[in-house]
Amino acid sequence: MDHKELVELDHQYVMQTYGRFDVDIDHGKGATLYDLAGKEYIDFSSGIGVNSIGYGNEKWVNAITDQAGKLGHISNLFYSQPYARLAEQLCRRSGMAAAFFGNSGAEANEGMIKLARKYSFDKYGKGRGTIITLRNSFHGRTLTTLTATGQDVFHNYFFPFIDGFRYAVAGDMSSLQEVAGHDVCAVMLELVQGEGGVLPMDPTYVHDLAVLCAERDWLLLVDEVQTGVGRTGTLFAFQQYGIIPDAVSFAKGIAGGLPMGGFLANERCRDVLGPGTHAATFGGNPICAAAAQVVLDTLDEDTLAQVAEKGKYIRARIEHMGLSSLGATRGLGLMIGVEVTGEESNKAMAARLIRNGLLVLTAGQALRLLPPLTISMAEIDKGLAIMKDSLL
Ligand SMILES: *Cc1c(COP(=O)(O)O)cnc(C)c1O
């Protein structure tokens, strides 16, 4: 099959819910991808932050194959080793107390929302189910997480949306106070707003917000679906903010490309969701858990320190290119936003970069870079050279 035939097949049989770039991807190695015709692409996107340890990692492939040959799925009515070992690792390295496993970011956030509402119900009874989220946030595509998403453009078509969400302006404590009320049980936020444009939260704001949550007995829910699993240079971004969330969600990068999501709860919230209150048929799937184990093993302290260094390097190099179409950079670790200043839209710029062999993403008005965390310096330099040659 060639590119043209593939595009025709897609258009004929697949719902056209995605605005795809006119590129196909066939296989990859490291942070380098190849299309059906064999053309090479440097990947600064990781399949939207998913391919955290790149493509074709041998340990990852072997762990998946071995586990598939042993046990591909077992219901959560039985014990099995892979999810249990993974939960231990995640808790040990995050300081959290217990894990729940599902399949995606939206599902993980739904679980945290359920946890917050049940925590409050158990303690205070009905009428305290409101969750405050932030303007410009992104929490997922299910009806509840769409409602939680603080961007009006997402609140269309699918009425009625879910009750019990209010929105505060990010970084503004007085806005949070304004929407506070006796019906609130939690605040949910991203520490670096991803889809919103790669916007890191101010540490003082996050600290003050955590203090307010503690005072009001609101749960502090951190959505680390994009920032988690090493993306920002620590296993979770909250570890750089000096806060301890009541619950933290993860998904995208956790299993290095296989579907897995979930959330961790701290000591006081670990038993809120008791037997029968929450479940996921595929949750903690042994193959996904084995893959995630390799991801966590790969992301040791050394590799995480390199994530921070590589992020700084990429940002410095871009800022020194002196391109008139690009402004300041921002972000944490290998989660980088580049301001677009020229006439040309970020989408048009991304399309040209991709055509020229560098996969990038957009978010808000910015270019967004999420390279595999294990990308080599040679691949980084190759990607930056394409950027310099492609943009004005
Ligand atoms: C991608 C993302 C989600 C949604 O994850 P899915 O796996 O697509 O459901 C939720 N929150 C944040 C911060 C994300 O970046």
mmCIF file of N, CA, C and O and ligand atoms in Angstrom, residues 48 103-109 138-142 145 190 192-195 223-227 249 251-252 260 335 368, ligand 1:
data_model
loop_
_atom_site.group_PDB
_atom_site.id
_atom_site.type_symbol
_atom_site.label_atom_id
_atom_site.label_comp_id
_atom_site.label_asym_id
_atom_site.label_seq_id
_atom_site.Cartn_x
_atom_site.Cartn_y
_atom_site.Cartn_z
ATOM 1 N N ILE A 48 2.042 12.684 20.917
ATOM 2 C CA ILE A 48 1.492 13.522 21.994
ATOM 3 C C ILE A 48 1.921 13.011 23.376
ATOM 4 O O ILE A 48 1.092 12.677 24.230
ATOM 5 N N ASN A 103 -7.361 3.016 31.607
ATOM 6 C CA ASN A 103 -6.821 2.915 30.249
ATOM 7 C C ASN A 103 -6.468 4.223 29.564
ATOM 8 O O ASN A 103 -5.838 4.208 28.520
ATOM 9 N N SER A 104 -6.918 5.339 30.088
ATOM 10 C CA SER A 104 -6.680 6.602 29.386
ATOM 11 C C SER A 104 -6.652 7.761 30.375
ATOM 12 O O SER A 104 -6.991 7.598 31.553
ATOM 13 N N GLY A 105 -6.272 8.913 29.847
ATOM 14 C CA GLY A 105 -6.194 10.103 30.680
ATOM 15 C C GLY A 105 -7.555 10.572 31.168
ATOM 16 O O GLY A 105 -7.738 10.891 32.347
ATOM 17 N N ALA A 106 -8.520 10.604 30.254
ATOM 18 C CA ALA A 106 -9.862 11.052 30.632
ATOM 19 C C ALA A 106 -10.429 10.138 31.715
ATOM 20 O O ALA A 106 -10.995 10.603 32.709
ATOM 21 N N GLU A 107 -10.240 8.847 31.530
ATOM 22 C CA GLU A 107 -10.765 7.882 32.505
ATOM 23 C C GLU A 107 -10.073 8.057 33.863
ATOM 24 O O GLU A 107 -10.710 7.923 34.920
ATOM 25 N N ALA A 108 -8.779 8.359 33.823
ATOM 26 C CA ALA A 108 -8.043 8.593 35.067
ATOM 27 C C ALA A 108 -8.621 9.801 35.804
ATOM 28 O O ALA A 108 -8.853 9.764 37.015
ATOM 29 N N ASN A 109 -8.883 10.880 35.054
ATOM 30 C CA ASN A 109 -9.430 12.082 35.691
ATOM 31 C C ASN A 109 -10.847 11.847 36.205
ATOM 32 O O ASN A 109 -11.222 12.354 37.260
ATOM 33 N N PHE A 138 -7.186 21.522 30.224
ATOM 34 C CA PHE A 138 -7.689 20.413 29.418
ATOM 35 C C PHE A 138 -7.656 19.148 30.254
ATOM 36 O O PHE A 138 -6.627 18.779 30.793
ATOM 37 N N HIS A 139 -8.805 18.474 30.376
ATOM 38 C CA HIS A 139 -8.865 17.281 31.220
ATOM 39 C C HIS A 139 -9.403 16.050 30.504
ATOM 40 O O HIS A 139 -9.484 14.985 31.120
ATOM 41 N N GLY A 140 -9.805 16.162 29.222
ATOM 42 C CA GLY A 140 -10.224 14.962 28.501
ATOM 43 C C GLY A 140 -11.482 15.170 27.683
ATOM 44 O O GLY A 140 -12.036 16.277 27.631
ATOM 45 N N ARG A 141 -11.944 14.088 27.044
ATOM 46 C CA ARG A 141 -13.016 14.159 26.047
ATOM 47 C C ARG A 141 -14.292 13.437 26.437
ATOM 48 O O ARG A 141 -15.236 13.381 25.645
ATOM 49 N N THR A 142 -14.322 12.783 27.600
ATOM 50 C CA THR A 142 -15.598 12.213 28.043
ATOM 51 C C THR A 142 -16.487 13.370 28.476
ATOM 52 O O THR A 142 -16.009 14.490 28.673
ATOM 53 N N THR A 145 -15.160 14.954 31.769
ATOM 54 C CA THR A 145 -13.863 15.650 31.685
ATOM 55 C C THR A 145 -13.917 16.811 30.687
ATOM 56 O O THR A 145 -13.180 17.780 30.837
ATOM 57 N N GLU A 190 -3.788 21.199 36.115
ATOM 58 C CA GLU A 190 -2.517 20.767 35.524
ATOM 59 C C GLU A 190 -1.447 21.734 36.022
ATOM 60 O O GLU A 190 -1.686 22.944 36.062
ATOM 61 N N VAL A 192 1.466 22.196 34.491
ATOM 62 C CA VAL A 192 1.802 22.901 33.248
ATOM 63 C C VAL A 192 0.625 22.630 32.321
ATOM 64 O O VAL A 192 0.381 21.483 31.954
ATOM 65 N N GLN A 193 -0.131 23.674 31.998
ATOM 66 C CA GLN A 193 -1.266 23.449 31.106
ATOM 67 C C GLN A 193 -0.725 23.050 29.739
ATOM 68 O O GLN A 193 0.004 23.807 29.104
ATOM 69 N N GLY A 194 -1.082 21.844 29.292
ATOM 70 C CA GLY A 194 -0.510 21.295 28.070
ATOM 71 C C GLY A 194 -1.218 21.769 26.823
ATOM 72 O O GLY A 194 -0.710 22.612 26.080
ATOM 73 N N GLU A 195 -2.430 21.245 26.610
ATOM 74 C CA GLU A 195 -3.201 21.617 25.419
ATOM 75 C C GLU A 195 -3.449 23.129 25.382
ATOM 76 O O GLU A 195 -3.568 23.713 24.316
ATOM 77 N N ASP A 223 -3.804 16.824 37.658
ATOM 78 C CA ASP A 223 -3.885 16.094 36.380
ATOM 79 C C ASP A 223 -2.489 16.076 35.763
ATOM 80 O O ASP A 223 -2.043 17.062 35.188
ATOM 81 N N GLU A 224 -1.813 14.938 35.918
ATOM 82 C CA GLU A 224 -0.461 14.800 35.344
ATOM 83 C C GLU A 224 -0.466 13.836 34.157
ATOM 84 O O GLU A 224 0.500 13.133 33.909
ATOM 85 N N VAL A 225 -1.581 13.829 33.430
ATOM 86 C CA VAL A 225 -1.677 12.959 32.256
ATOM 87 C C VAL A 225 -0.589 13.310 31.246
ATOM 88 O O VAL A 225 0.001 12.440 30.615
ATOM 89 N N GLN A 226 -0.281 14.609 31.124
ATOM 90 C CA GLN A 226 0.758 15.030 30.187
ATOM 91 C C GLN A 226 2.089 15.301 30.895
ATOM 92 O O GLN A 226 3.154 14.972 30.370
ATOM 93 N N THR A 227 2.037 15.893 32.087
ATOM 94 C CA THR A 227 3.271 16.290 32.777
ATOM 95 C C THR A 227 3.950 15.122 33.493
ATOM 96 O O THR A 227 5.128 15.211 33.840
ATOM 97 N N SER A 249 -3.242 12.066 38.589
ATOM 98 C CA SER A 249 -3.531 11.151 37.478
ATOM 99 C C SER A 249 -2.334 11.067 36.539
ATOM 100 O O SER A 249 -1.491 11.963 36.499
ATOM 101 N N ALA A 251 -1.193 9.073 32.504
ATOM 102 C CA ALA A 251 -1.629 8.239 31.362
ATOM 103 C C ALA A 251 -0.558 8.317 30.286
ATOM 104 O O ALA A 251 0.438 7.606 30.377
ATOM 105 N N LYS A 252 -0.762 9.207 29.332
ATOM 106 C CA LYS A 252 0.073 9.316 28.114
ATOM 107 C C LYS A 252 1.365 8.492 28.118
ATOM 108 O O LYS A 252 1.463 7.472 27.464
ATOM 109 N N MET A 260 -2.635 2.934 28.799
ATOM 110 C CA MET A 260 -2.761 2.768 30.238
ATOM 111 C C MET A 260 -2.928 4.136 30.866
ATOM 112 O O MET A 260 -2.322 5.114 30.411
ATOM 113 N N MET A 335 8.917 19.324 28.012
ATOM 114 C CA MET A 335 7.571 19.806 27.674
ATOM 115 C C MET A 335 7.764 21.285 27.373
ATOM 116 O O MET A 335 7.874 22.104 28.280
ATOM 117 N N ARG A 368 4.397 23.252 20.154
ATOM 118 C CA ARG A 368 4.624 22.438 21.358
ATOM 119 C C ARG A 368 5.561 21.298 21.009
ATOM 120 O O ARG A 368 5.322 20.573 20.047
HETATM 121 C C1 LIG B 1 -4.227 14.208 26.947
HETATM 122 C C2 LIG B 1 -4.738 14.719 28.225
HETATM 123 C C3 LIG B 1 -5.913 14.206 28.805
HETATM 124 C C4 LIG B 1 -6.774 13.173 28.100
HETATM 125 O O1 LIG B 1 -6.124 11.951 27.943
HETATM 126 P P1 LIG B 1 -6.787 10.804 27.012
HETATM 127 O O2 LIG B 1 -5.853 9.636 27.198
HETATM 128 O O3 LIG B 1 -6.814 11.316 25.622
HETATM 129 O O4 LIG B 1 -8.133 10.544 27.545
HETATM 130 C C5 LIG B 1 -6.301 14.686 30.032
HETATM 131 N N1 LIG B 1 -5.577 15.614 30.688
HETATM 132 C C6 LIG B 1 -4.446 16.137 30.163
HETATM 133 C C7 LIG B 1 -3.669 17.140 30.937
HETATM 134 C C8 LIG B 1 -3.990 15.715 28.912
HETATM 135 O O5 LIG B 1 -2.890 16.244 28.390
#
